[in-house]
PDB file of N, CA and C and ligand atoms in Angstrom:
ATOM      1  N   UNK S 113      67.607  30.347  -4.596  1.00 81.00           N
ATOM      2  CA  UNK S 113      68.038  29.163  -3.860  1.00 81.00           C
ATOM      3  C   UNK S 113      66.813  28.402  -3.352  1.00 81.00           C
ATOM      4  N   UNK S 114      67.054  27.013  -3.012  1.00 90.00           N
ATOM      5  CA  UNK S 114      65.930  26.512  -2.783  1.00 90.00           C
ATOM      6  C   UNK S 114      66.131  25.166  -1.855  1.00 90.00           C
ATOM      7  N   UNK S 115      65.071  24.637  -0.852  1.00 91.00           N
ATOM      8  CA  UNK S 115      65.424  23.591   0.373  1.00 91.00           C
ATOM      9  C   UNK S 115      64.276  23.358   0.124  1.00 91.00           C
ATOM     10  N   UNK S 116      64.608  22.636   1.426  1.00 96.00           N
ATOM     11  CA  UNK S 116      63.145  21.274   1.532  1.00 96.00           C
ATOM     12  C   UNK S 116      63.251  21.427   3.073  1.00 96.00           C
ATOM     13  N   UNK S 117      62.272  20.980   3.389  1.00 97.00           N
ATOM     14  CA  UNK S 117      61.734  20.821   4.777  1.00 97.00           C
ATOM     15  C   UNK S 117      61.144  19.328   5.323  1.00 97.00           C
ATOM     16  N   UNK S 118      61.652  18.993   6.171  1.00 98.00           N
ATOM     17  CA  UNK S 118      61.118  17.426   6.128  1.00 98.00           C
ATOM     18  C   UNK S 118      60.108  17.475   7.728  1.00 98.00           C
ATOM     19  N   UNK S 119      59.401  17.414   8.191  1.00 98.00           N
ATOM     20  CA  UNK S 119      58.306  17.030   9.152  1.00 98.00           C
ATOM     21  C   UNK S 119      58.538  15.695   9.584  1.00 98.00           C
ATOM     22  N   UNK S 120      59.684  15.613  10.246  1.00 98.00           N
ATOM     23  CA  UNK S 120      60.213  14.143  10.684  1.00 98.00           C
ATOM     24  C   UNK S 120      59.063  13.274  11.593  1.00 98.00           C
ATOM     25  N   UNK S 121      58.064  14.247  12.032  1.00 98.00           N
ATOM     26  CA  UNK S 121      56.764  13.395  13.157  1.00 98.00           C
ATOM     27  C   UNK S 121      56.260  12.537  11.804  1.00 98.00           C
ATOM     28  N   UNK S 122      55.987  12.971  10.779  1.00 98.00           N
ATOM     29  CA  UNK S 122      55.252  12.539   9.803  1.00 98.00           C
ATOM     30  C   UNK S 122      55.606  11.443   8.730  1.00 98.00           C
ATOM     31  N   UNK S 123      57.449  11.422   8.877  1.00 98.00           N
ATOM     32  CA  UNK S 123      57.922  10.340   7.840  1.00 98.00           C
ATOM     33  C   UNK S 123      58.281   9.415   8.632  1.00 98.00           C
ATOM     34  N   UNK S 124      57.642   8.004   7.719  1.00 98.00           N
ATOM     35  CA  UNK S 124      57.635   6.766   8.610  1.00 98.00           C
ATOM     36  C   UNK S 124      59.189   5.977   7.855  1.00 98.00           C
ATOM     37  N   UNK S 125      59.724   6.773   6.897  1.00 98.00           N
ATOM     38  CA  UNK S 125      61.259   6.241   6.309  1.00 98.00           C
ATOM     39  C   UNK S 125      61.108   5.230   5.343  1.00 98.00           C
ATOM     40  N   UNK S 126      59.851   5.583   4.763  1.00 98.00           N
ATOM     41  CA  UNK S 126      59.792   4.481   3.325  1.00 98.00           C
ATOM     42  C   UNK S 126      61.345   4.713   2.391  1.00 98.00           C
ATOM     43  N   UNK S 127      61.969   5.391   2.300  1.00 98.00           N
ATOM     44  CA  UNK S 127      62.935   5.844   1.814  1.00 98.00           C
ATOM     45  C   UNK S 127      62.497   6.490   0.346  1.00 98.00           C
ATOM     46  N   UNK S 128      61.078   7.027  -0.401  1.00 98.00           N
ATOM     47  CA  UNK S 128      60.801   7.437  -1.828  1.00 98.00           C
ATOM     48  C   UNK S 128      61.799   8.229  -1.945  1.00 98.00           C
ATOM     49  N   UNK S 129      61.515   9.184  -1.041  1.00 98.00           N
ATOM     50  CA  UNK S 129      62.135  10.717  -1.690  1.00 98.00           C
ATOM     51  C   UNK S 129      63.690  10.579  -1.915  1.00 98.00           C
ATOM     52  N   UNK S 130      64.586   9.269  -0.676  1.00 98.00           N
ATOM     53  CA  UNK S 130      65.674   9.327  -0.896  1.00 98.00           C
ATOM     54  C   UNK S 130      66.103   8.561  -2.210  1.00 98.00           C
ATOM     55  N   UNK S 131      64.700   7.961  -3.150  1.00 98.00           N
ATOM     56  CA  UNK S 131      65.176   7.212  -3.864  1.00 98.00           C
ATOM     57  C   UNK S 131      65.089   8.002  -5.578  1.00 98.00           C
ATOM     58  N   UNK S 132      63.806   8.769  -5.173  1.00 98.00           N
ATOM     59  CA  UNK S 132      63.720   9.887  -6.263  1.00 98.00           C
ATOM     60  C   UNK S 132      64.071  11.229  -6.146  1.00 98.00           C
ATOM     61  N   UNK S 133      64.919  11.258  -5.435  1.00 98.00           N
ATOM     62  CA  UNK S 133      65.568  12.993  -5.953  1.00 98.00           C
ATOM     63  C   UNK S 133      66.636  12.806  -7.190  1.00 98.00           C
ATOM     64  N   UNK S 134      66.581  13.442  -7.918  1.00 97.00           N
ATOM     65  CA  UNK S 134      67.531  13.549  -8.632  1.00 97.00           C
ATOM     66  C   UNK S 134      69.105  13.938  -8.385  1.00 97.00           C
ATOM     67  N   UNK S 135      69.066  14.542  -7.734  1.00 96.00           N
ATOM     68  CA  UNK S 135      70.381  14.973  -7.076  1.00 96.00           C
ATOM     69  C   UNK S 135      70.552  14.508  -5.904  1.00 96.00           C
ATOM     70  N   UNK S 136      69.890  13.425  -5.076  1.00 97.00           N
ATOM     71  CA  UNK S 136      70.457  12.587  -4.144  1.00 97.00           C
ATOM     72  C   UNK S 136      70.429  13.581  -2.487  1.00 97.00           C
ATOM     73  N   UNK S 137      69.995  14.214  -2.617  1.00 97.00           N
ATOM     74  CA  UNK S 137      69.715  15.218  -1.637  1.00 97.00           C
ATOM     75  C   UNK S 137      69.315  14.589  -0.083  1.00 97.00           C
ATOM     76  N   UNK S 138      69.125  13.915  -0.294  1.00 98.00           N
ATOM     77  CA  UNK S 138      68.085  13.294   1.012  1.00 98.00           C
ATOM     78  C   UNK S 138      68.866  11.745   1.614  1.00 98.00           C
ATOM     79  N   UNK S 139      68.655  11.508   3.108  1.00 98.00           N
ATOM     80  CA  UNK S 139      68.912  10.619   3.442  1.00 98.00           C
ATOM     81  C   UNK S 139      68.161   9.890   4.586  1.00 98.00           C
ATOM     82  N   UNK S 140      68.230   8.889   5.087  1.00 98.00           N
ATOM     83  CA  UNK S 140      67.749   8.091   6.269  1.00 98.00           C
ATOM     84  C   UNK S 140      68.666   8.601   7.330  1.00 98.00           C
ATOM     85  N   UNK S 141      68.235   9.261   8.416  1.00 98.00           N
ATOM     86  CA  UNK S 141      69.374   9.361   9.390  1.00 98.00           C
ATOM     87  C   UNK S 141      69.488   8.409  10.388  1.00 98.00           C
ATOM     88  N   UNK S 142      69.773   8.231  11.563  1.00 98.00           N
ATOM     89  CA  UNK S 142      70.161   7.349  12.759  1.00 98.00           C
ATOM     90  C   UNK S 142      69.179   7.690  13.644  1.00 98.00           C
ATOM     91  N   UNK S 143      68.907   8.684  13.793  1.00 98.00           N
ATOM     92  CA  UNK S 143      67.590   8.877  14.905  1.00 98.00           C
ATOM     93  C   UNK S 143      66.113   8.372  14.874  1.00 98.00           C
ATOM     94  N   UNK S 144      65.584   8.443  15.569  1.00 98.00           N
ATOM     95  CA  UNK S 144      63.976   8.400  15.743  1.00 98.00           C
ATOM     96  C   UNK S 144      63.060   8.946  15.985  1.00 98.00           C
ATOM     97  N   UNK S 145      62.154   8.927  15.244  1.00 98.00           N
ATOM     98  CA  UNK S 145      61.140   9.812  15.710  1.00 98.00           C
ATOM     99  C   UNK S 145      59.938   9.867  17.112  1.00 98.00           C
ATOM    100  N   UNK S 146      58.987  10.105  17.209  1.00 98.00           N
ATOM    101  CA  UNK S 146      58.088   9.742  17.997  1.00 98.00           C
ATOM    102  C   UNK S 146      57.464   8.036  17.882  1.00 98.00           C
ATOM    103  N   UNK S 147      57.480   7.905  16.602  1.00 98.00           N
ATOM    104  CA  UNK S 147      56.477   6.209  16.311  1.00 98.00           C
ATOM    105  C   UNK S 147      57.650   5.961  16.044  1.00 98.00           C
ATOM    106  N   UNK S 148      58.847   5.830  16.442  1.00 98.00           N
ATOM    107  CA  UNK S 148      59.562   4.941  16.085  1.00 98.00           C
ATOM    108  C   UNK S 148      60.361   4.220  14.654  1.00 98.00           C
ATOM    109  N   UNK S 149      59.896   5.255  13.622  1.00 98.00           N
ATOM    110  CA  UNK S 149      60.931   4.964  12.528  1.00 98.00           C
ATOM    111  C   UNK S 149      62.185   6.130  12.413  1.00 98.00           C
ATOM    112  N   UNK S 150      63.078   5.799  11.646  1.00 98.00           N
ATOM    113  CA  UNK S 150      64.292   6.215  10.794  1.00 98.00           C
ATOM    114  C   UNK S 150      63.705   7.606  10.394  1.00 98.00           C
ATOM    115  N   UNK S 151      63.900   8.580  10.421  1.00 98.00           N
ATOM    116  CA  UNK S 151      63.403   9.229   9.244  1.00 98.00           C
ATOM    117  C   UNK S 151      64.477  10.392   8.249  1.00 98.00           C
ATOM    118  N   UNK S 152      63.949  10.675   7.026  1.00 98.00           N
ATOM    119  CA  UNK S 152      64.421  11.289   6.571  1.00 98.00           C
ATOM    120  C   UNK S 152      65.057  12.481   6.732  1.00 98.00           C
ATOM    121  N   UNK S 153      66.080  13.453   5.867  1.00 98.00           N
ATOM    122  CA  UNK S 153      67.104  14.621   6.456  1.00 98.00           C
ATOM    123  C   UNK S 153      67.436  15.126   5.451  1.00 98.00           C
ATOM    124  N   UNK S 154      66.870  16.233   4.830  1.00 97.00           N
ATOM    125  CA  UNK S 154      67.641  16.917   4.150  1.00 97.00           C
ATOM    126  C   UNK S 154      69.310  16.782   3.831  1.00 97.00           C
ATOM    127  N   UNK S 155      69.788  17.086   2.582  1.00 92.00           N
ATOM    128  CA  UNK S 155      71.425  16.893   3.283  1.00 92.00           C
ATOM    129  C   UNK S 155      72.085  18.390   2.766  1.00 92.00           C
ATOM    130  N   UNK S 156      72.603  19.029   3.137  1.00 79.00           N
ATOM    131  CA  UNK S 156      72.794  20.742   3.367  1.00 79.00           C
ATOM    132  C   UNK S 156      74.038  20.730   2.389  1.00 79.00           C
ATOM    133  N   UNK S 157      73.471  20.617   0.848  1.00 80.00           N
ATOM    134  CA  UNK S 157      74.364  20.779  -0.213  1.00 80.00           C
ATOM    135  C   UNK S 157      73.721  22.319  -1.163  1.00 80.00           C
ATOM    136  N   UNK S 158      74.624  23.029  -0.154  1.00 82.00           N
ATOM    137  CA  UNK S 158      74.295  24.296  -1.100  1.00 82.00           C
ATOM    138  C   UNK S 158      74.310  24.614  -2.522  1.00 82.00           C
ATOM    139  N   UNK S 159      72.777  25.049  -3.008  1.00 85.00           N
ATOM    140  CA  UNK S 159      72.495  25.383  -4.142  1.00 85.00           C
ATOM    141  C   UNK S 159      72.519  24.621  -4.855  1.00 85.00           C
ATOM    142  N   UNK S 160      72.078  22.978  -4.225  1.00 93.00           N
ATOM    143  CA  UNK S 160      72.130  21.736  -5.386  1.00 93.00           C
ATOM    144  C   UNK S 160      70.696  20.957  -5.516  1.00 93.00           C
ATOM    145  N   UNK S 161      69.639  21.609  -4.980  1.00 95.00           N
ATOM    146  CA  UNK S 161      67.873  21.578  -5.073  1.00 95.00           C
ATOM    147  C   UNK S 161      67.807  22.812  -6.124  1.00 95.00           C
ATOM    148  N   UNK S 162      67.248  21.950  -6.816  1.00 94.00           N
ATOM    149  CA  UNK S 162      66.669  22.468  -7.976  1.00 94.00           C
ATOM    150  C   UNK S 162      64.588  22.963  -7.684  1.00 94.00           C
ATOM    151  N   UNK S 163      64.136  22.254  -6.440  1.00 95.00           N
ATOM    152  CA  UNK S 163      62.835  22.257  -5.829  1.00 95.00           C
ATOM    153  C   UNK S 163      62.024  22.135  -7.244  1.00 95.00           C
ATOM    154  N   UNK S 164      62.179  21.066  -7.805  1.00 96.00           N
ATOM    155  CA  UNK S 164      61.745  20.151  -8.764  1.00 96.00           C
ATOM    156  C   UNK S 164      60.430  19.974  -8.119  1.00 96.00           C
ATOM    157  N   UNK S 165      60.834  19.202  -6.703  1.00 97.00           N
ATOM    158  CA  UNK S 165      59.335  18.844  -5.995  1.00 97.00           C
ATOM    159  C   UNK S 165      59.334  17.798  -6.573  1.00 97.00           C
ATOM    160  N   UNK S 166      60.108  16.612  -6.731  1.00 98.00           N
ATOM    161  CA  UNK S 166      59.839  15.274  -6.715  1.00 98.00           C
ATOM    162  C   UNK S 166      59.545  14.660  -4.986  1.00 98.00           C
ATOM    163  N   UNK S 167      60.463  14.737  -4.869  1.00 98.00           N
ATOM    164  CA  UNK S 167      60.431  14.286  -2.972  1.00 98.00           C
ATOM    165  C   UNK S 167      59.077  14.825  -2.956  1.00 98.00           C
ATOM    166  N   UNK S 168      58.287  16.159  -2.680  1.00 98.00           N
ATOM    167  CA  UNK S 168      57.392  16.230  -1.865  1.00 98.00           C
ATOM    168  C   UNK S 168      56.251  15.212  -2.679  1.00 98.00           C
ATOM    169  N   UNK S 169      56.351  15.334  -3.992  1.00 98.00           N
ATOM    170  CA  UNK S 169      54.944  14.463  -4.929  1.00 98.00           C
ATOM    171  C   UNK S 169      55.130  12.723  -4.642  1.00 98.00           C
ATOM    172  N   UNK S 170      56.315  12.537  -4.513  1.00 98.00           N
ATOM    173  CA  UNK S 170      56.477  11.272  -4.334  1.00 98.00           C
ATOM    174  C   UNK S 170      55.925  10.296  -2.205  1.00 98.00           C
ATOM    175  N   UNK S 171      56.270  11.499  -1.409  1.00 98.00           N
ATOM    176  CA  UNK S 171      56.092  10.643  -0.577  1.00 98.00           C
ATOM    177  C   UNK S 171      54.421  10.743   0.107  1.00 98.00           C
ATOM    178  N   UNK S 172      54.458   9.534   0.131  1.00 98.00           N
ATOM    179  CA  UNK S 172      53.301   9.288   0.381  1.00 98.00           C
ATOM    180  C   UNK S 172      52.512   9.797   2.157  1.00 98.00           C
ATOM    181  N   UNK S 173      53.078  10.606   2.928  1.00 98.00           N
ATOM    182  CA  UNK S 173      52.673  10.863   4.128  1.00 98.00           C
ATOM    183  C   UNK S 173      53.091  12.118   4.229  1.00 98.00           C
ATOM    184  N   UNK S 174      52.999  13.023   2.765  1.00 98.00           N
ATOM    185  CA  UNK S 174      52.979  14.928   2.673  1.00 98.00           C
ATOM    186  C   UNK S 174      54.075  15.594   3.381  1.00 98.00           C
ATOM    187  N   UNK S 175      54.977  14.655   3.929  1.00 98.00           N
ATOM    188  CA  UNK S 175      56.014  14.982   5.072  1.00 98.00           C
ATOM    189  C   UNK S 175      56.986  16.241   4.672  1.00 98.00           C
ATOM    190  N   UNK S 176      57.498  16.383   3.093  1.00 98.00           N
ATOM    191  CA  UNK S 176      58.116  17.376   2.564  1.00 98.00           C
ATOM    192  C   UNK S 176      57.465  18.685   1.990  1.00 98.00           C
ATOM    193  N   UNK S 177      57.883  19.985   2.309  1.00 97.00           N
ATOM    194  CA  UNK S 177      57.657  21.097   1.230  1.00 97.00           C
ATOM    195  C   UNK S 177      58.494  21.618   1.445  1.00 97.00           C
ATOM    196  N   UNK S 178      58.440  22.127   0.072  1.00 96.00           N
ATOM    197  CA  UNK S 178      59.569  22.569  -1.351  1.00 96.00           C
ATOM    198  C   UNK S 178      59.452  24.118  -1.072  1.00 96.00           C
ATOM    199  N   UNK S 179      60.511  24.808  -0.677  1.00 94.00           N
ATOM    200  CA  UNK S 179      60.446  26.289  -0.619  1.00 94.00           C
ATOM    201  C   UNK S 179      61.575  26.861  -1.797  1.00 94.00           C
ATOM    202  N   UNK S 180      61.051  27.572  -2.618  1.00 89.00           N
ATOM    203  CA  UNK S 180      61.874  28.418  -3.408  1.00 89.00           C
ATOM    204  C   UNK S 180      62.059  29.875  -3.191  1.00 89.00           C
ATOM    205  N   UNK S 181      63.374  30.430  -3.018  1.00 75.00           N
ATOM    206  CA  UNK S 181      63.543  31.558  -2.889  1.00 75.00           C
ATOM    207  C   UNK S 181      63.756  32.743  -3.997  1.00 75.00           C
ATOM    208  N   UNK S 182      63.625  33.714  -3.920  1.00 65.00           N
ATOM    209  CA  UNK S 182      64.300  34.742  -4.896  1.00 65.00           C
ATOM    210  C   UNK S 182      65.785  34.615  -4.661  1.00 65.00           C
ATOM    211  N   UNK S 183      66.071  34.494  -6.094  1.00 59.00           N
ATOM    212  CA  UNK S 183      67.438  35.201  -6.115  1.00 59.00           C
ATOM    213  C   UNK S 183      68.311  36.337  -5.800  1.00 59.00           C
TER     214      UNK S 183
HETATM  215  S1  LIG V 121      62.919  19.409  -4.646  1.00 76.31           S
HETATM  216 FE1  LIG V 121      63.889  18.020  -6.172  1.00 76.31          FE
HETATM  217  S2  LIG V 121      66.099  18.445  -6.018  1.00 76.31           S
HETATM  218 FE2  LIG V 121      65.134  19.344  -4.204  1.00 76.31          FE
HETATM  219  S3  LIG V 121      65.365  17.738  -2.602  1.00 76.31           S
HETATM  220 FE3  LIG V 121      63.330  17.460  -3.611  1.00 76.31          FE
HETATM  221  S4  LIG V 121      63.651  15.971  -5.256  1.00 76.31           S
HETATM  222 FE4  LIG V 121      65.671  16.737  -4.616  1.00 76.31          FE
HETATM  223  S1  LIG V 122      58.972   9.840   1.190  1.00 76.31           S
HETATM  224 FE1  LIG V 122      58.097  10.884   3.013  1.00 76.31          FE
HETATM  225  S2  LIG V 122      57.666   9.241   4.486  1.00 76.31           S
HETATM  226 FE2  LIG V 122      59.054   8.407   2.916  1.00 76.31          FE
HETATM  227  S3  LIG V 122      61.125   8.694   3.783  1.00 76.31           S
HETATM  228 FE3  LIG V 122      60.679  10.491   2.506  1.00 76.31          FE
HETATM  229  S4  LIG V 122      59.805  12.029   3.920  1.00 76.31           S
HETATM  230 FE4  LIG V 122      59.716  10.038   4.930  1.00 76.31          FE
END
């Protein structure tokens, strides 16, 4: 199985990752962070990250890592 981790101090809500996951995993939520943007949220769809690791290569402020587990 496999997640993502998002470091919400760190995403300013360009929206990449929500735009390149393949499976749509990710979203903009309603809250705020410390500086004041939107930021990104995992969305808790079991066993539907593949941890491809697009999101983390794509955003530009390192905010995501990709954890894969044993089966
Ligand atoms: S690792 Fe891949 S499937 Fe998982 S959230 Fe990131 S882009 Fe989506
Ligand atoms: S790509 Fe990074 S900075 Fe942009 S919304 Fe996603 S986590 Fe935030």
């Amino acid at each position: 199985m496999s997640r993502i981790v998002i470091e919400k101090e760190l995403c300013k809500g360009c929206e990449y990752c929500v735009t390149y996951c393949p499976k749509q995993l990710i979203h903009i939520g309603t809250a705020f962070n410390s500086m004041g943007f939107k930021y990104a949220v995992p969305e808790d769809k079991e066993g539907q990250c593949t941890a491809c690791g697009i999101c983390a290569l794509m955003c530009p402020d390192a905010a995501i890592e990709v954890y894969q587990t044993e089966k």
